Amino acid sequence: MVEPVAQPHITFTAYRLVVDFVNRVVAWDGWRGRVMATVMAQGNADMENAAVELVNPKPDANIVMIGCGPGVGVVAGARRAPNGMVIGIDPSPVMVERTRTRCRRERVEQVTKVERAAAESLPVPDDSQDAVVSVNNIQLWNDRAVGLDECVRVLAPGGVVVVLLHTWAIPDAVPDDEWVAQLCADLSARDLRVEPPQTRRFRSGPAVVILGRSEV
């Protein structure tokens, strides 16, 4: 059950309009993309770090970060899995470059790989990942069903899918509880053992936390 929380003065519709404007008009390019990357790095940092903590990776873990943005979560994952590999994917070339730059600056480029790709087509082999992580982007996937199929395809036995999403970013047309319940059902239908969803508070607002684990 997702506990009710006070909502900030923003709706998914407004949020989506802003994202669509950036994607279609600005195209995450040039100085605008760099500014957006800086804002995202600061605003999502605690959520990205929390997602990695939820994964609780072993030192040799393999992790995919979907929609990695400016790479805060990729670096956090690499620090927790120094003998593994963290793959960051993002459809934005600016975000891909920002993540690569961050990884070089933090000296984790040897255990990270960053590619321009979308959730619906993960450039990752089958059954190879200990965790698949999505922070504040699953609501923007072009085809969630295909994206979830991809998450399950690449997940190794015993692996975990971790989804964090601001409650104010849940689509307006669907009550929060219904949206969360449907996502949990979609994960369960793909043979993942879904833990009860939770709501946690972060600097940037409350967020729902959903974990689905594959059988060993």
PDB file of C-alpha atoms in Angstrom, residues 6-198:
ATOM      1  CA  ALA A   6       1.308  15.692   0.668  1.00  0.00           C
ATOM      2  CA  GLN A   7       1.908  16.461  -2.981  1.00  0.00           C
ATOM      3  CA  PRO A   8       4.053  19.366  -4.174  1.00  0.00           C
ATOM      4  CA  HIS A   9       2.401  21.827  -6.550  1.00  0.00           C
ATOM      5  CA  ILE A  10       3.253  19.907  -9.692  1.00  0.00           C
ATOM      6  CA  THR A  11       1.385  17.303 -11.709  1.00  0.00           C
ATOM      7  CA  PHE A  12       2.481  14.631 -14.119  1.00  0.00           C
ATOM      8  CA  THR A  13       0.876  16.547 -16.969  1.00  0.00           C
ATOM      9  CA  ALA A  14       2.980  19.630 -16.246  1.00  0.00           C
ATOM     10  CA  TYR A  15       6.053  17.473 -15.706  1.00  0.00           C
ATOM     11  CA  ARG A  16       5.510  15.614 -18.987  1.00  0.00           C
ATOM     12  CA  LEU A  17       5.023  18.861 -20.891  1.00  0.00           C
ATOM     13  CA  VAL A  18       8.360  20.122 -19.627  1.00  0.00           C
ATOM     14  CA  VAL A  19      10.099  16.843 -20.484  1.00  0.00           C
ATOM     15  CA  ASP A  20       8.506  16.736 -23.931  1.00  0.00           C
ATOM     16  CA  PHE A  21       9.635  20.306 -24.577  1.00  0.00           C
ATOM     17  CA  VAL A  22      13.182  19.470 -23.596  1.00  0.00           C
ATOM     18  CA  ASN A  23      13.201  16.242 -25.597  1.00  0.00           C
ATOM     19  CA  ARG A  24      11.599  17.569 -28.753  1.00  0.00           C
ATOM     20  CA  VAL A  25      12.675  21.206 -28.920  1.00  0.00           C
ATOM     21  CA  VAL A  26      15.880  21.399 -26.935  1.00  0.00           C
ATOM     22  CA  ALA A  27      16.778  17.731 -27.562  1.00  0.00           C
ATOM     23  CA  TRP A  28      19.038  17.636 -24.498  1.00  0.00           C
ATOM     24  CA  ASP A  29      21.725  19.304 -26.584  1.00  0.00           C
ATOM     25  CA  GLY A  30      24.253  22.062 -26.081  1.00  0.00           C
ATOM     26  CA  TRP A  31      24.291  24.291 -23.024  1.00  0.00           C
ATOM     27  CA  ARG A  32      20.633  23.555 -22.252  1.00  0.00           C
ATOM     28  CA  GLY A  33      21.394  19.861 -21.954  1.00  0.00           C
ATOM     29  CA  ARG A  34      24.368  20.608 -19.730  1.00  0.00           C
ATOM     30  CA  VAL A  35      22.235  22.766 -17.441  1.00  0.00           C
ATOM     31  CA  MET A  36      19.561  20.067 -17.260  1.00  0.00           C
ATOM     32  CA  ALA A  37      22.205  17.457 -16.454  1.00  0.00           C
ATOM     33  CA  THR A  38      23.464  19.568 -13.554  1.00  0.00           C
ATOM     34  CA  VAL A  39      19.942  20.045 -12.209  1.00  0.00           C
ATOM     35  CA  MET A  40      19.222  16.318 -12.463  1.00  0.00           C
ATOM     36  CA  ALA A  41      22.494  15.382 -10.770  1.00  0.00           C
ATOM     37  CA  GLN A  42      21.695  17.557  -7.784  1.00  0.00           C
ATOM     38  CA  GLY A  43      17.983  16.807  -7.571  1.00  0.00           C
ATOM     39  CA  ASN A  44      18.110  13.025  -7.961  1.00  0.00           C
ATOM     40  CA  ALA A  45      21.337  12.244  -6.099  1.00  0.00           C
ATOM     41  CA  ASP A  46      19.724  10.916  -2.919  1.00  0.00           C
ATOM     42  CA  MET A  47      17.291   8.766  -4.904  1.00  0.00           C
ATOM     43  CA  GLU A  48      20.079   7.347  -7.083  1.00  0.00           C
ATOM     44  CA  ASN A  49      22.128   6.482  -3.994  1.00  0.00           C
ATOM     45  CA  ALA A  50      19.084   4.937  -2.314  1.00  0.00           C
ATOM     46  CA  ALA A  51      18.468   2.753  -5.372  1.00  0.00           C
ATOM     47  CA  VAL A  52      22.008   1.390  -5.190  1.00  0.00           C
ATOM     48  CA  GLU A  53      21.590   0.711  -1.475  1.00  0.00           C
ATOM     49  CA  LEU A  54      18.413  -1.232  -2.251  1.00  0.00           C
ATOM     50  CA  VAL A  55      20.324  -3.343  -4.761  1.00  0.00           C
ATOM     51  CA  ASN A  56      22.932  -4.023  -2.057  1.00  0.00           C
ATOM     52  CA  PRO A  57      25.358  -5.273  -4.700  1.00  0.00           C
ATOM     53  CA  LYS A  58      28.196  -7.681  -4.147  1.00  0.00           C
ATOM     54  CA  PRO A  59      31.661  -6.412  -5.135  1.00  0.00           C
ATOM     55  CA  ASP A  60      31.494  -8.281  -8.457  1.00  0.00           C
ATOM     56  CA  ALA A  61      27.901  -7.371  -9.327  1.00  0.00           C
ATOM     57  CA  ASN A  62      26.704  -6.425 -12.803  1.00  0.00           C
ATOM     58  CA  ILE A  63      24.142  -3.605 -12.825  1.00  0.00           C
ATOM     59  CA  VAL A  64      22.185  -1.791 -15.533  1.00  0.00           C
ATOM     60  CA  MET A  65      21.054   1.772 -14.805  1.00  0.00           C
ATOM     61  CA  ILE A  66      18.200   2.670 -17.173  1.00  0.00           C
ATOM     62  CA  GLY A  67      17.874   6.374 -17.925  1.00  0.00           C
ATOM     63  CA  CYS A  68      21.110   7.063 -16.093  1.00  0.00           C
ATOM     64  CA  GLY A  69      20.969  10.813 -16.731  1.00  0.00           C
ATOM     65  CA  PRO A  70      24.198  12.539 -15.626  1.00  0.00           C
ATOM     66  CA  GLY A  71      25.545   9.359 -14.046  1.00  0.00           C
ATOM     67  CA  VAL A  72      25.239   9.809 -10.288  1.00  0.00           C
ATOM     68  CA  GLY A  73      23.781   6.320  -9.884  1.00  0.00           C
ATOM     69  CA  VAL A  74      26.336   4.770 -12.226  1.00  0.00           C
ATOM     70  CA  VAL A  75      29.197   6.077 -10.088  1.00  0.00           C
ATOM     71  CA  ALA A  76      27.453   5.017  -6.875  1.00  0.00           C
ATOM     72  CA  GLY A  77      26.978   1.520  -8.266  1.00  0.00           C
ATOM     73  CA  ALA A  78      30.588   1.308  -9.434  1.00  0.00           C
ATOM     74  CA  ARG A  79      31.849   2.211  -5.983  1.00  0.00           C
ATOM     75  CA  ARG A  80      29.783  -0.583  -4.457  1.00  0.00           C
ATOM     76  CA  ALA A  81      30.757  -3.088  -7.163  1.00  0.00           C
ATOM     77  CA  PRO A  82      34.434  -2.341  -7.912  1.00  0.00           C
ATOM     78  CA  ASN A  83      34.992  -5.818  -9.369  1.00  0.00           C
ATOM     79  CA  GLY A  84      31.832  -5.893 -11.457  1.00  0.00           C
ATOM     80  CA  MET A  85      30.427  -3.784 -14.288  1.00  0.00           C
ATOM     81  CA  VAL A  86      27.839  -1.007 -14.190  1.00  0.00           C
ATOM     82  CA  ILE A  87      26.173  -0.175 -17.495  1.00  0.00           C
ATOM     83  CA  GLY A  88      24.445   3.170 -17.837  1.00  0.00           C
ATOM     84  CA  ILE A  89      22.028   3.732 -20.700  1.00  0.00           C
ATOM     85  CA  ASP A  90      20.238   6.904 -21.709  1.00  0.00           C
ATOM     86  CA  PRO A  91      18.587   8.060 -24.948  1.00  0.00           C
ATOM     87  CA  SER A  92      20.208  11.494 -24.644  1.00  0.00           C
ATOM     88  CA  PRO A  93      23.697  11.936 -26.142  1.00  0.00           C
ATOM     89  CA  VAL A  94      24.336  14.806 -23.727  1.00  0.00           C
ATOM     90  CA  MET A  95      23.534  12.626 -20.719  1.00  0.00           C
ATOM     91  CA  VAL A  96      25.679   9.809 -22.083  1.00  0.00           C
ATOM     92  CA  GLU A  97      28.642  12.160 -22.404  1.00  0.00           C
ATOM     93  CA  ARG A  98      28.028  13.674 -18.961  1.00  0.00           C
ATOM     94  CA  THR A  99      27.975  10.205 -17.428  1.00  0.00           C
ATOM     95  CA  ARG A 100      31.189   9.216 -19.181  1.00  0.00           C
ATOM     96  CA  THR A 101      32.823  12.425 -17.973  1.00  0.00           C
ATOM     97  CA  ARG A 102      31.640  11.811 -14.417  1.00  0.00           C
ATOM     98  CA  CYS A 103      32.966   8.249 -14.494  1.00  0.00           C
ATOM     99  CA  ARG A 104      36.371   9.443 -15.687  1.00  0.00           C
ATOM    100  CA  ARG A 105      36.475  12.172 -13.057  1.00  0.00           C
ATOM    101  CA  GLU A 106      35.553   9.711 -10.309  1.00  0.00           C
ATOM    102  CA  ARG A 107      38.032   7.162 -11.704  1.00  0.00           C
ATOM    103  CA  VAL A 108      35.525   4.367 -12.184  1.00  0.00           C
ATOM    104  CA  GLU A 109      35.676   4.210 -15.992  1.00  0.00           C
ATOM    105  CA  GLN A 110      37.283   0.757 -15.868  1.00  0.00           C
ATOM    106  CA  VAL A 111      34.174  -0.767 -14.271  1.00  0.00           C
ATOM    107  CA  THR A 112      31.529   1.247 -16.128  1.00  0.00           C
ATOM    108  CA  LYS A 113      30.138   1.379 -19.644  1.00  0.00           C
ATOM    109  CA  VAL A 114      27.758   4.036 -20.934  1.00  0.00           C
ATOM    110  CA  GLU A 115      25.694   3.713 -24.093  1.00  0.00           C
ATOM    111  CA  ARG A 116      22.967   5.621 -25.865  1.00  0.00           C
ATOM    112  CA  ALA A 117      19.959   3.326 -25.740  1.00  0.00           C
ATOM    113  CA  ALA A 118      16.402   3.043 -24.474  1.00  0.00           C
ATOM    114  CA  ALA A 119      14.701   0.720 -22.009  1.00  0.00           C
ATOM    115  CA  GLU A 120      12.966  -1.052 -24.873  1.00  0.00           C
ATOM    116  CA  SER A 121      16.266  -2.221 -26.372  1.00  0.00           C
ATOM    117  CA  LEU A 122      18.904  -2.859 -23.717  1.00  0.00           C
ATOM    118  CA  PRO A 123      22.370  -3.508 -25.212  1.00  0.00           C
ATOM    119  CA  VAL A 124      22.981  -6.273 -22.688  1.00  0.00           C
ATOM    120  CA  PRO A 125      23.164 -10.105 -23.000  1.00  0.00           C
ATOM    121  CA  ASP A 126      20.446 -12.360 -21.619  1.00  0.00           C
ATOM    122  CA  ASP A 127      20.608 -13.441 -17.958  1.00  0.00           C
ATOM    123  CA  SER A 128      23.690 -11.316 -17.294  1.00  0.00           C
ATOM    124  CA  GLN A 129      22.689  -8.654 -14.764  1.00  0.00           C
ATOM    125  CA  ASP A 130      22.369  -8.837 -11.000  1.00  0.00           C
ATOM    126  CA  ALA A 131      20.217  -5.704 -10.956  1.00  0.00           C
ATOM    127  CA  VAL A 132      18.269  -3.441 -13.283  1.00  0.00           C
ATOM    128  CA  VAL A 133      17.566   0.031 -11.889  1.00  0.00           C
ATOM    129  CA  SER A 134      15.186   2.774 -13.025  1.00  0.00           C
ATOM    130  CA  VAL A 135      15.047   6.070 -11.133  1.00  0.00           C
ATOM    131  CA  ASN A 136      12.457   8.631 -12.226  1.00  0.00           C
ATOM    132  CA  ASN A 137      12.051   7.478 -15.811  1.00  0.00           C
ATOM    133  CA  ILE A 138       9.780   4.427 -16.097  1.00  0.00           C
ATOM    134  CA  GLN A 139       6.787   6.724 -16.634  1.00  0.00           C
ATOM    135  CA  LEU A 140       8.524   8.106 -19.720  1.00  0.00           C
ATOM    136  CA  TRP A 141       9.307   4.816 -21.455  1.00  0.00           C
ATOM    137  CA  ASN A 142       7.781   4.648 -24.913  1.00  0.00           C
ATOM    138  CA  ASP A 143       6.504   1.096 -24.334  1.00  0.00           C
ATOM    139  CA  ARG A 144       6.532  -0.044 -20.719  1.00  0.00           C
ATOM    140  CA  ALA A 145       5.593  -3.630 -21.534  1.00  0.00           C
ATOM    141  CA  VAL A 146       8.534  -4.009 -23.900  1.00  0.00           C
ATOM    142  CA  GLY A 147      10.823  -2.267 -21.428  1.00  0.00           C
ATOM    143  CA  LEU A 148       9.828  -4.636 -18.632  1.00  0.00           C
ATOM    144  CA  ASP A 149      10.335  -7.596 -20.950  1.00  0.00           C
ATOM    145  CA  GLU A 150      13.855  -6.316 -21.553  1.00  0.00           C
ATOM    146  CA  CYS A 151      14.496  -5.940 -17.817  1.00  0.00           C
ATOM    147  CA  VAL A 152      13.512  -9.556 -17.246  1.00  0.00           C
ATOM    148  CA  ARG A 153      15.467 -10.762 -20.272  1.00  0.00           C
ATOM    149  CA  VAL A 154      18.767  -9.392 -18.997  1.00  0.00           C
ATOM    150  CA  LEU A 155      18.197 -10.238 -15.326  1.00  0.00           C
ATOM    151  CA  ALA A 156      20.249 -13.110 -13.930  1.00  0.00           C
ATOM    152  CA  PRO A 157      18.670 -15.700 -11.603  1.00  0.00           C
ATOM    153  CA  GLY A 158      18.353 -14.128  -8.166  1.00  0.00           C
ATOM    154  CA  GLY A 159      18.603 -10.627  -9.629  1.00  0.00           C
ATOM    155  CA  VAL A 160      16.445  -7.642  -8.718  1.00  0.00           C
ATOM    156  CA  VAL A 161      14.585  -4.918 -10.584  1.00  0.00           C
ATOM    157  CA  VAL A 162      14.528  -1.661  -8.603  1.00  0.00           C
ATOM    158  CA  VAL A 163      12.131   1.142  -9.553  1.00  0.00           C
ATOM    159  CA  LEU A 164      11.970   4.519  -7.824  1.00  0.00           C
ATOM    160  CA  LEU A 165       9.564   7.193  -9.024  1.00  0.00           C
ATOM    161  CA  HIS A 166       8.368  10.483  -7.576  1.00  0.00           C
ATOM    162  CA  THR A 167       4.710  10.192  -6.659  1.00  0.00           C
ATOM    163  CA  TRP A 168       4.026  13.510  -8.381  1.00  0.00           C
ATOM    164  CA  ALA A 169       5.390  12.009 -11.624  1.00  0.00           C
ATOM    165  CA  ILE A 170       2.766   9.241 -11.701  1.00  0.00           C
ATOM    166  CA  PRO A 171       0.370   9.920 -14.617  1.00  0.00           C
ATOM    167  CA  ASP A 172      -2.585  12.079 -13.583  1.00  0.00           C
ATOM    168  CA  ALA A 173      -5.185   9.906 -15.304  1.00  0.00           C
ATOM    169  CA  VAL A 174      -4.616   7.029 -12.880  1.00  0.00           C
ATOM    170  CA  PRO A 175      -4.812   7.115  -9.054  1.00  0.00           C
ATOM    171  CA  ASP A 176      -1.399   6.520  -7.530  1.00  0.00           C
ATOM    172  CA  ASP A 177      -2.383   3.245  -5.859  1.00  0.00           C
ATOM    173  CA  GLU A 178      -3.813   1.860  -9.097  1.00  0.00           C
ATOM    174  CA  TRP A 179      -0.726   2.810 -11.099  1.00  0.00           C
ATOM    175  CA  VAL A 180       1.583   1.211  -8.536  1.00  0.00           C
ATOM    176  CA  ALA A 181      -0.609  -1.896  -8.288  1.00  0.00           C
ATOM    177  CA  GLN A 182      -0.554  -2.303 -12.076  1.00  0.00           C
ATOM    178  CA  LEU A 183       3.227  -2.009 -12.204  1.00  0.00           C
ATOM    179  CA  CYS A 184       3.541  -4.598  -9.442  1.00  0.00           C
ATOM    180  CA  ALA A 185       1.152  -6.873 -11.346  1.00  0.00           C
ATOM    181  CA  ASP A 186       3.166  -6.402 -14.543  1.00  0.00           C
ATOM    182  CA  LEU A 187       6.342  -7.423 -12.717  1.00  0.00           C
ATOM    183  CA  SER A 188       4.617 -10.405 -11.098  1.00  0.00           C
ATOM    184  CA  ALA A 189       3.311 -11.514 -14.493  1.00  0.00           C
ATOM    185  CA  ARG A 190       6.937 -11.738 -15.581  1.00  0.00           C
ATOM    186  CA  ASP A 191       7.699 -14.207 -12.791  1.00  0.00           C
ATOM    187  CA  LEU A 192       9.299 -11.702 -10.436  1.00  0.00           C
ATOM    188  CA  ARG A 193       8.610 -11.856  -6.707  1.00  0.00           C
ATOM    189  CA  VAL A 194       7.440  -8.343  -5.920  1.00  0.00           C
ATOM    190  CA  GLU A 195       7.967  -6.885  -2.475  1.00  0.00           C
ATOM    191  CA  PRO A 196       5.249  -4.651  -0.977  1.00  0.00           C
ATOM    192  CA  PRO A 197       5.705  -1.160  -2.442  1.00  0.00           C
ATOM    193  CA  GLN A 198       6.773   1.619  -0.114  1.00  0.00           C
TER     194      GLN A 198
END
